[in-house]
Tab-separated table of C-alpha atoms and ligand atoms in Angstrom:
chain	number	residue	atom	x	y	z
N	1	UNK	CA	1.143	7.194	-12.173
N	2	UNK	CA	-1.507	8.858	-14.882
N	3	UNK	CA	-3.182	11.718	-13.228
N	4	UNK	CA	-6.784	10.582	-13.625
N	5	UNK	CA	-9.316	13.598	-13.827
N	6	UNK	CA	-12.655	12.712	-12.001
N	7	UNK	CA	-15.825	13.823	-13.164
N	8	UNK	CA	-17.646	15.988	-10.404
N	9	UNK	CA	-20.154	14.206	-8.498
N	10	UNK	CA	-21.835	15.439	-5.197
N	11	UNK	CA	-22.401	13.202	-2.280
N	12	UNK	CA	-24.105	13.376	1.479
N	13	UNK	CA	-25.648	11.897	3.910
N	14	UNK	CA	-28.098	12.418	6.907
N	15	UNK	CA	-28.560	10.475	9.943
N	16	UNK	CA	-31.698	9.263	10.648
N	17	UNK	CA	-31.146	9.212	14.534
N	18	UNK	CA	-34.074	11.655	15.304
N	19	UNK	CA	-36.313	14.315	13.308
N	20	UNK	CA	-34.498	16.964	10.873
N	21	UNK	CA	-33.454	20.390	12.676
N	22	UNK	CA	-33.498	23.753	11.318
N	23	UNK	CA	-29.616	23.330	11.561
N	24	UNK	CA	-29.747	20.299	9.042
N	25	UNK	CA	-32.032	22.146	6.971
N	26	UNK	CA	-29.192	25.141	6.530
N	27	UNK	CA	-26.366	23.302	7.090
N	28	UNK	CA	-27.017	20.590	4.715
N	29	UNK	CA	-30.486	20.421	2.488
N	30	UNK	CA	-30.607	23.646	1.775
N	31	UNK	CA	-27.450	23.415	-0.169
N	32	UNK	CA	-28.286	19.741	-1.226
N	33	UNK	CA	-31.309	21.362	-3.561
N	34	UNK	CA	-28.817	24.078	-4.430
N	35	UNK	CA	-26.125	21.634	-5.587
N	36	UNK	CA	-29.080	19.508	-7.367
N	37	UNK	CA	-30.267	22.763	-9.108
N	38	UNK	CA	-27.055	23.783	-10.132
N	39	UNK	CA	-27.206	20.548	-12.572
N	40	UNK	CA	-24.026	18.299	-10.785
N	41	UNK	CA	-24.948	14.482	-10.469
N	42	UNK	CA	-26.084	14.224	-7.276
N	43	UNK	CA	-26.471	11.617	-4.584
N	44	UNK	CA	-28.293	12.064	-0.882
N	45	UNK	CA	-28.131	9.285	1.199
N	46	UNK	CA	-30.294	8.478	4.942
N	47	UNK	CA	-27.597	7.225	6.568
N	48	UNK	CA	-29.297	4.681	8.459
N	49	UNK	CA	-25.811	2.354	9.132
N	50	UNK	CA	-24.287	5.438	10.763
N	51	UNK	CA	-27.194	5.759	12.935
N	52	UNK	CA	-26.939	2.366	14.598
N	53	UNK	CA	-23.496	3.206	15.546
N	54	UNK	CA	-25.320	4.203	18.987
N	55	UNK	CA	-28.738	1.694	19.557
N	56	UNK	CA	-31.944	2.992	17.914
N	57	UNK	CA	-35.159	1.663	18.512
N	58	UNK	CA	-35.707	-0.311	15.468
N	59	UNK	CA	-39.568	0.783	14.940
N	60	UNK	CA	-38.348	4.269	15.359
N	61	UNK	CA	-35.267	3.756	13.467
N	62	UNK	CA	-37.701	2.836	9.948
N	63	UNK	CA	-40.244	6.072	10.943
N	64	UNK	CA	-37.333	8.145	10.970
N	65	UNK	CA	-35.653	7.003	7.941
N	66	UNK	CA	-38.776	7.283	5.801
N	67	UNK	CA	-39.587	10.954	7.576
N	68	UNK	CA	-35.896	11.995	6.364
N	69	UNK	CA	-36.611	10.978	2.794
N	70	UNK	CA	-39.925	12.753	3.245
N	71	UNK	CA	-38.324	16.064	4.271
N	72	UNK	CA	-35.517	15.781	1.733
N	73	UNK	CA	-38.298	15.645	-0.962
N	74	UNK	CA	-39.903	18.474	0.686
N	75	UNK	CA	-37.161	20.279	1.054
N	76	UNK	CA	-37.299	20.465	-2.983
N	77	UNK	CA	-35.077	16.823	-3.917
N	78	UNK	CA	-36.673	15.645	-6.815
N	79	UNK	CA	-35.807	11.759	-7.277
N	80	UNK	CA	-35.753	12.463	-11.166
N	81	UNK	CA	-32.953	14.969	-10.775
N	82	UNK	CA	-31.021	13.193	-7.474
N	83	UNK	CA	-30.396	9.936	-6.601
N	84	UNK	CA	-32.023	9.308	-3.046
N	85	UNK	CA	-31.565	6.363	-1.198
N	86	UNK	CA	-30.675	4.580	2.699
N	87	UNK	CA	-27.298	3.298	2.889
N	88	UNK	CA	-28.209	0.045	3.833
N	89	UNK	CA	-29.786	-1.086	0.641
N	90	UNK	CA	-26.245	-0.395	-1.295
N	91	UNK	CA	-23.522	-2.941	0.212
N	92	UNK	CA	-20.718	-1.646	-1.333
N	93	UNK	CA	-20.925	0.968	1.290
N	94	UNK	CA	-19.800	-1.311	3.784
N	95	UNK	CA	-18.160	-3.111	1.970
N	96	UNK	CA	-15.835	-0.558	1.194
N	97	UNK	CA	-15.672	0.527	4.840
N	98	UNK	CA	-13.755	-2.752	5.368
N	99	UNK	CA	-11.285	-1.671	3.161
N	100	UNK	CA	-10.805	1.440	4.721
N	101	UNK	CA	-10.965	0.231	8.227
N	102	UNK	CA	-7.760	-1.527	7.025
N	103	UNK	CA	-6.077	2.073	5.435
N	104	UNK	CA	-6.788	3.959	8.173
N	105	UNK	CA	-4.959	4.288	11.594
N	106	UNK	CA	-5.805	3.732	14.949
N	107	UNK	CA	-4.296	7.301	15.912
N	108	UNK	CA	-6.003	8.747	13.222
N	109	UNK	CA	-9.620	7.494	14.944
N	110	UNK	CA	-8.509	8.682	18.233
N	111	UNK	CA	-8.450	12.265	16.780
N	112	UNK	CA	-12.072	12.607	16.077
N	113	UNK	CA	-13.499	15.180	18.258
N	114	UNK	CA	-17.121	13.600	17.131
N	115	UNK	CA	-16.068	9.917	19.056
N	116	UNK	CA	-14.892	11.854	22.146
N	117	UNK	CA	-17.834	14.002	22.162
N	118	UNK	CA	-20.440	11.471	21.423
N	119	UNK	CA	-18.644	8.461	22.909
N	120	UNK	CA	-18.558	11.124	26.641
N	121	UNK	CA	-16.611	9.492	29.694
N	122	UNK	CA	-17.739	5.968	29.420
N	123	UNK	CA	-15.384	5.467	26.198
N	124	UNK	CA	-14.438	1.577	27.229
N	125	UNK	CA	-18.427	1.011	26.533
N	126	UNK	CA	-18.851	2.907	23.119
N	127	UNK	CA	-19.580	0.586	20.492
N	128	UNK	CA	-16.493	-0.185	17.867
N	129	UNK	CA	-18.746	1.080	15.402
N	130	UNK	CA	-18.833	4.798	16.800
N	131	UNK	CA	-15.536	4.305	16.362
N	132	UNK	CA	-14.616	3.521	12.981
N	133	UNK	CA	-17.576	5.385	11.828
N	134	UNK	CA	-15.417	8.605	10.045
N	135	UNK	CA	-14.299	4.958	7.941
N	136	UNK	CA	-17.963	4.339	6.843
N	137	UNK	CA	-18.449	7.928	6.100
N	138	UNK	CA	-15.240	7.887	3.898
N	139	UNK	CA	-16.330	4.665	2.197
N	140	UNK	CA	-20.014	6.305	1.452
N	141	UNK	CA	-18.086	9.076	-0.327
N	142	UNK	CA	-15.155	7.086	-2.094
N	143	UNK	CA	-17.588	4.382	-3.344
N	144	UNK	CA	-19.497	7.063	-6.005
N	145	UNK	CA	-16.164	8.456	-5.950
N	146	UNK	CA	-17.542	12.492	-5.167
N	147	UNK	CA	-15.659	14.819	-5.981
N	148	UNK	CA	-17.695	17.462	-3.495
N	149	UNK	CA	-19.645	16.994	-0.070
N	150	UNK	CA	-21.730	19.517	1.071
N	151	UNK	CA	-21.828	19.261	5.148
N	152	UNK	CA	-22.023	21.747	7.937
N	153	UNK	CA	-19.043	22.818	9.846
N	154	UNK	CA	-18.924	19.708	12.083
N	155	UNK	CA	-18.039	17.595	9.731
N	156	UNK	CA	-15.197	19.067	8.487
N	157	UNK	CA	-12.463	16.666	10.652
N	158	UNK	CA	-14.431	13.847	8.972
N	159	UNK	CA	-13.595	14.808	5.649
N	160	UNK	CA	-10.207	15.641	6.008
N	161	UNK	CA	-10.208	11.976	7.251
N	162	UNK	CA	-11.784	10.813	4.363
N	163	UNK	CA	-9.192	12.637	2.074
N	164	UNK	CA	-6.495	10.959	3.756
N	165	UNK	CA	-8.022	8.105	3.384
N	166	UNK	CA	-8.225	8.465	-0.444
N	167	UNK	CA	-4.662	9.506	-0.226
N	168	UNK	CA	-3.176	6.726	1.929
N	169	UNK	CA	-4.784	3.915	-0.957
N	170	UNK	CA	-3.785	5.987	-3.824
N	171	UNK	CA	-0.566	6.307	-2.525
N	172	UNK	CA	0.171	2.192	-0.510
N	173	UNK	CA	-1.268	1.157	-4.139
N	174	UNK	CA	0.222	3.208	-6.614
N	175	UNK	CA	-2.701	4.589	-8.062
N	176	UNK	CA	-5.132	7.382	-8.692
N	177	UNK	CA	-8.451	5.619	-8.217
N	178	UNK	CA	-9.900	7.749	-5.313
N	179	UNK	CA	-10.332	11.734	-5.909
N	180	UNK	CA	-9.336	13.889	-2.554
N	181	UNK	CA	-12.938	15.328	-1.909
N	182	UNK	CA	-13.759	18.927	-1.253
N	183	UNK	CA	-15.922	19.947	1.590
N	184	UNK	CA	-18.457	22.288	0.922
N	185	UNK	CA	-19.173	24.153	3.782
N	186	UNK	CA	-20.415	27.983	2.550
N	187	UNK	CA	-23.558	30.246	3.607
N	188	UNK	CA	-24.923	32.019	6.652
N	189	UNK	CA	-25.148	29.117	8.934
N	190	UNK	CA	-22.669	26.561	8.397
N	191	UNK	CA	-22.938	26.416	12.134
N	192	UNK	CA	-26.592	26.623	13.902
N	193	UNK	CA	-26.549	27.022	17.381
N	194	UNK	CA	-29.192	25.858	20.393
N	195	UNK	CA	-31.760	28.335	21.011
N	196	UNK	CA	-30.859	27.830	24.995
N	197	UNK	CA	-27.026	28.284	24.982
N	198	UNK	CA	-24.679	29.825	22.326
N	199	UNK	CA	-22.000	27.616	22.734
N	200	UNK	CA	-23.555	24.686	21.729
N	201	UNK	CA	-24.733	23.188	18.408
N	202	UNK	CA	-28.263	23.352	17.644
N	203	UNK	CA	-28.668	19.392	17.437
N	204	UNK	CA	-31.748	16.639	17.285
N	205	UNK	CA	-30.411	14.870	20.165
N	206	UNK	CA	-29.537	17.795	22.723
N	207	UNK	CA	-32.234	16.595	25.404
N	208	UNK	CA	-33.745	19.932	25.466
N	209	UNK	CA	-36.529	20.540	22.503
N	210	UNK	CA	-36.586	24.372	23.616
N	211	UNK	CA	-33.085	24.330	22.383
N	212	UNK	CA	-34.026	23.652	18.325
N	213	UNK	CA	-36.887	24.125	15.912
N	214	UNK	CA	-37.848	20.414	14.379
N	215	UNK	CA	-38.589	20.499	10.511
N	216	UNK	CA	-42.478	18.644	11.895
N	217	UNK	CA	-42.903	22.100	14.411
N	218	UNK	CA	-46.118	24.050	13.932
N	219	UNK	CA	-46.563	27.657	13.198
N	220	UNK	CA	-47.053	28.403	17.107
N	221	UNK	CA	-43.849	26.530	18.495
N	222	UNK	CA	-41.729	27.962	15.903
N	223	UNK	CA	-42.845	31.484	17.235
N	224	UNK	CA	-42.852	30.403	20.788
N	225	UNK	CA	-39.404	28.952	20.612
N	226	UNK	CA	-38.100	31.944	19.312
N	227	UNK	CA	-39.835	34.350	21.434
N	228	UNK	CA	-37.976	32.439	24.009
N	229	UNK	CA	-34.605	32.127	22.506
N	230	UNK	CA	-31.693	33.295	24.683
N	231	UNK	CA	-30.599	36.888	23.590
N	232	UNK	CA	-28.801	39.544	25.290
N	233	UNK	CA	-30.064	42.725	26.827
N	234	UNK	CA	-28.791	44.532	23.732
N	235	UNK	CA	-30.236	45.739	20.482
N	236	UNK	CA	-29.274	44.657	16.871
N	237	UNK	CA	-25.854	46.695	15.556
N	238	UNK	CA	-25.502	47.779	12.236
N	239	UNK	CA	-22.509	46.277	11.522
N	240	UNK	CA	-20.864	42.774	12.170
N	241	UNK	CA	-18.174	44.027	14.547
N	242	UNK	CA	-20.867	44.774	16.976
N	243	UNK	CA	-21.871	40.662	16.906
N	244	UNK	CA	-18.485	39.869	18.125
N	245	UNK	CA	-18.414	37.779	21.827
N	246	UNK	CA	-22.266	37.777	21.189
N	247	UNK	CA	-23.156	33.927	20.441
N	248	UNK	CA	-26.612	34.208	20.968
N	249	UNK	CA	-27.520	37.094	18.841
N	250	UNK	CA	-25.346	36.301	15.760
N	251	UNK	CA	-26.984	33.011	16.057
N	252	UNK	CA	-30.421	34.124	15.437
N	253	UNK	CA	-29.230	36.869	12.757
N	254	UNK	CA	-27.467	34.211	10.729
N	255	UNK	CA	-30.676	31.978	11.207
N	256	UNK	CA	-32.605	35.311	9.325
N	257	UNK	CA	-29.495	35.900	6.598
N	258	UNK	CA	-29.553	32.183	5.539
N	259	UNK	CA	-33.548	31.858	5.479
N	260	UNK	CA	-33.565	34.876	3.571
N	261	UNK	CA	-31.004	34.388	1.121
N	262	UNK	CA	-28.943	37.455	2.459
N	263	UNK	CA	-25.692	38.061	3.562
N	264	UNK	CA	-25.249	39.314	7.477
N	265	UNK	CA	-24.222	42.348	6.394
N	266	UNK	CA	-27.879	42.995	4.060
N	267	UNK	CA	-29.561	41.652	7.230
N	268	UNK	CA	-27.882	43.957	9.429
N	269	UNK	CA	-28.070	46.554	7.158
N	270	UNK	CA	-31.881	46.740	7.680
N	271	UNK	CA	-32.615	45.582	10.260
N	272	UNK	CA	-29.607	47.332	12.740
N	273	UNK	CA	-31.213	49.482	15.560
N	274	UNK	CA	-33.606	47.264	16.033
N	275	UNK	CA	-34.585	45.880	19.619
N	276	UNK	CA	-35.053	41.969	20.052
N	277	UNK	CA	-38.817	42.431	20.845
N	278	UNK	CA	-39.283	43.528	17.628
N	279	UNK	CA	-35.982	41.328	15.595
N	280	UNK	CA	-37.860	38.191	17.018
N	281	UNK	CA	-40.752	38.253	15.736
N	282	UNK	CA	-39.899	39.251	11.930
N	283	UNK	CA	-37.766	36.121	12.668
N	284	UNK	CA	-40.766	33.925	13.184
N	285	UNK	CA	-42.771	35.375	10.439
N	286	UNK	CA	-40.335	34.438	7.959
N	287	UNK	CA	-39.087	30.727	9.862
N	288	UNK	CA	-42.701	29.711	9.666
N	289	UNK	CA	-42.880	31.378	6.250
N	290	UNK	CA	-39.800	29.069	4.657
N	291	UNK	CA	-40.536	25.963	6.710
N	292	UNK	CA	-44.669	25.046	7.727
N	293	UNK	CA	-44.776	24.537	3.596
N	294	UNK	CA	-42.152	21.806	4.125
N	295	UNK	CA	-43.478	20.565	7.168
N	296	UNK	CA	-47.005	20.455	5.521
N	297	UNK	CA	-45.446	19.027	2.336
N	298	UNK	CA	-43.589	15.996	5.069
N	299	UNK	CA	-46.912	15.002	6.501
N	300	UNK	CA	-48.549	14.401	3.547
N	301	UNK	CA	-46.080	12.410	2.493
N	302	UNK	CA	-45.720	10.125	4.921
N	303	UNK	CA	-49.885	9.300	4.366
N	304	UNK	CA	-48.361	6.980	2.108
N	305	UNK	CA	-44.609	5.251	3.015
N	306	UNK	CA	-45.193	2.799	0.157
N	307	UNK	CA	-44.161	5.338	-2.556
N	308	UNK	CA	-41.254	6.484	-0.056
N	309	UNK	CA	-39.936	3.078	-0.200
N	310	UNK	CA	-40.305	2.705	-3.782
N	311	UNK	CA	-38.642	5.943	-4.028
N	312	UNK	CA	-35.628	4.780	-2.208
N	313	UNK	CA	-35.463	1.275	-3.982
N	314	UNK	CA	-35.355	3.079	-7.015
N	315	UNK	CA	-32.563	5.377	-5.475
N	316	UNK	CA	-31.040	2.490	-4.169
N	317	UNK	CA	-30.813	0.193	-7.567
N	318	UNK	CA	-29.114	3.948	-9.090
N	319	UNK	CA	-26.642	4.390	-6.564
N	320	UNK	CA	-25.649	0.381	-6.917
N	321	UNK	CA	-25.068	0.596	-10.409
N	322	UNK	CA	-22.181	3.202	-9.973
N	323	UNK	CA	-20.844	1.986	-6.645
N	324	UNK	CA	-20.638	-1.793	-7.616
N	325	UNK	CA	-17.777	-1.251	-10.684
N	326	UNK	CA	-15.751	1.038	-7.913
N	327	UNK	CA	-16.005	-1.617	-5.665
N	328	UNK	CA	-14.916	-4.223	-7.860
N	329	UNK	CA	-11.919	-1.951	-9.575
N	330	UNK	CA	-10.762	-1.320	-6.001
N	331	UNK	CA	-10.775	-4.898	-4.813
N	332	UNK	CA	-9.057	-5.844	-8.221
N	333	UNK	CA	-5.952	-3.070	-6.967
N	334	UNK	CA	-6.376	-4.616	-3.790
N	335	UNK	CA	-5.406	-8.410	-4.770
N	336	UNK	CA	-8.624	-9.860	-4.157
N	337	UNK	CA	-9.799	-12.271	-6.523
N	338	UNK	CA	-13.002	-12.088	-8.312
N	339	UNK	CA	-14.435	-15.129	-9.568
N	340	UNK	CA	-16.374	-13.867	-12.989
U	24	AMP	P1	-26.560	14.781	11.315
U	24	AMP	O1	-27.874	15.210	11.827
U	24	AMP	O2	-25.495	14.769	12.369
U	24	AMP	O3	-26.592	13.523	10.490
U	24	AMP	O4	-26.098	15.937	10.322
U	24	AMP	C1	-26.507	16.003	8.974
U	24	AMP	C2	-25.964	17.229	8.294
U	24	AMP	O5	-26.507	18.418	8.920
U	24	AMP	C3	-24.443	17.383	8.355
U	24	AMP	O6	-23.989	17.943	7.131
U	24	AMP	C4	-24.234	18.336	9.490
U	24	AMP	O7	-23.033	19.044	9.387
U	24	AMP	C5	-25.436	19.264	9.339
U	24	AMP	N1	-25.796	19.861	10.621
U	24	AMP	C6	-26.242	19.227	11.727
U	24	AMP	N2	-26.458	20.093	12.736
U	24	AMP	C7	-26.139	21.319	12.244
U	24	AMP	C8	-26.144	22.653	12.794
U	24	AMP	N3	-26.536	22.866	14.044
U	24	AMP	N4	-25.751	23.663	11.996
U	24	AMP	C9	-25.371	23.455	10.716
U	24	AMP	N5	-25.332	22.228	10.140
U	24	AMP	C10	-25.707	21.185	10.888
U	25	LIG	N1	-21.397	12.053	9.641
U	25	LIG	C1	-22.432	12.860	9.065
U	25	LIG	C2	-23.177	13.583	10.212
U	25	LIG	O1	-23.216	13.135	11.317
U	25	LIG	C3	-23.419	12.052	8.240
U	25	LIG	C4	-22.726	11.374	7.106
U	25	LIG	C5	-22.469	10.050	6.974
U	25	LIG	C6	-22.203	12.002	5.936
U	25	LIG	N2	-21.855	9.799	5.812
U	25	LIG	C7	-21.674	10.964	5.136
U	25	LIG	C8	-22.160	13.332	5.503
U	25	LIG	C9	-21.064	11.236	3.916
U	25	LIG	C10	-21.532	13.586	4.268
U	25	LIG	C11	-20.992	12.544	3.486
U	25	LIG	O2	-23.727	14.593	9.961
């Protein structure tokens, strides 16, 4: 077998199941524009196929896939520099999921801490395609075959699926078509938690809205939710050591490192000593400092959805243009004839 070297190529996705969080913001756009800036090809896809895997209102389903293209522009994509797009409009995505819902094993599937946790006790009524979703999410990265996927911590399980995915077809075929992708998962908060408990991710679908800041907050909920996030009795310490068994305050001092741009250490560095009362609001200062001109930038956007759908046809008619020859070149190792 020639060892093939792939050219580096970014690729992720977000779900447009709800409005963005400050966790997707850090987690994932935030290093989406870095990875853009840093002058990789890059593709960001609204996942909107993953998002029916539980039922979505379908008028909602369209305001929130346009309002997540909004905020990734906002966020500082520029569809001249990244290729932006919704799944759905590029059918070698799914396409190649059915590939890979033929590569992948049932036992594999059953591992996914995401199913259990989303699927919750009433598994038997889950639909199949929560379950063979980690396939889609493989296929959406295999198809541009990306070489890196920026993602916050929670998706890590799914891309060591999606490498042994690439692995299990390179290997039942003989071949070195797919590249075994590397997660990115680096900065300060990798992992936002809820504002209400510290053992639970901050999330858009956690019923509570106390419990996250929404990219669309204003200036005043930001600083109310804050003022209200769980802390304990205890001042800031001055080194990281002194964070340890403390969920809720690390939380909020990784939330200040990564808006920042500064390590934990810088942050507690300056700011150690301090008391909450005071750590809190510096906190909201520079949260609504970093995010109302997003949020402002996201409204005025969606005055006019036309240009956000041209913007993702345009994305769209990109992305097919490198995904259709994968798809074809895989089906071709596959056996499957293609009539020219
Ligand atoms: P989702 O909203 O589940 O489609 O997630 C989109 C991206 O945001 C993924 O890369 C997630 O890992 C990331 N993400 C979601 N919630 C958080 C969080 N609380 N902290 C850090 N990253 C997150
Ligand atoms: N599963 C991811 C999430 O819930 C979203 C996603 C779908 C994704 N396909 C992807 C992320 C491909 C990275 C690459 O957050």
């Amino acid at each position: 077998m020639t060892e093939v070297v792939h050219t580096p190529r970014v690729f992720s996705g977000i779900q447009p199941s709800g409005g963005l969080t400050l966790g997707n913001y850090l987690g994932a756009l935030k290093r989406f524009v870095e990875m853009q800036n840093s002058g990789i090809e890059t593709l960001y896809c609204m996942v909107d196929l993953h998002a029916i895997t539980v039922w979505q209102n379908p008028d909602d389903l369209r305001h929130a896939t346009r309002e997540l293209a909004a905020g990734f522009i906002a966020s500082g994509l520029d569809p001249q520099k990244s290729i932006l797009f919704n799944q759905s409009q590029v059918s070698a995505h799914a396409e190649l999921a059915w590939v890979f819902n033929c590569v992948a094993r049932m036992g594999w599937l059953n591992r996914m801490t995401q199913f259990k946790d989303k699927a919750g006790k009433n598994r038997e009524n889950a639909s199949v395609g929560l379950f063979s979703y980690p396939n889609l999410m493989a296929s959406d990265i295999l198809i541009y075959k990306a070489t890196q996927v920026p993602v916050g911590d929670d998706q890590k399980q799914h891309l060591e699926l999606t490498r042994d995915i690439a692995a299990k077809f390179n290997n039942d075929f003989g071949v070195d078509h797919f590249p075994i992708t590397e997660p990115k998962i680096e900065g300060a908060a990798t992992r936002v938690m809820s504002l209400r408990d510290g053992a639970k991710k901050m999330s858009k679908s956690d019923p509570s809205d106390a419990s996250r800041i929404n990219m669309t907050d204003d200036a005043e909920t930001i600083a109310k939710k804050i003022r209200k996030a769980k802390t304990d009795p205890d001042g800031l310490p001055s080194e990281i050591e002194g964070l340890t068994d403390r969920a809720e305050a690390k939380n909020l001092v990784n939330i200040y490192a990564a808006l920042a741009d500064m390590s934990v250490e810088q942050v507690l560095a300056e700011c150690g000593g301090k008391q909450f009362s005071e750590f809190k609001p510096m906190l909201s200062d520079l949260a609504v400092a970093k995010l109302s001109p997003i949020s402002g930038e996201m409204a005025r956007l969606m005055e006019d959805t036309s240009e956000i759908d041209r913007i993702l046809g345009d994305g769209a008619r990109k992305a097919n243009a490198i995904a259709q020859p994968i798809l074809e070149e895989t089906y071709d190792i596959v056996g499957l004839i293609r009539s020219k």
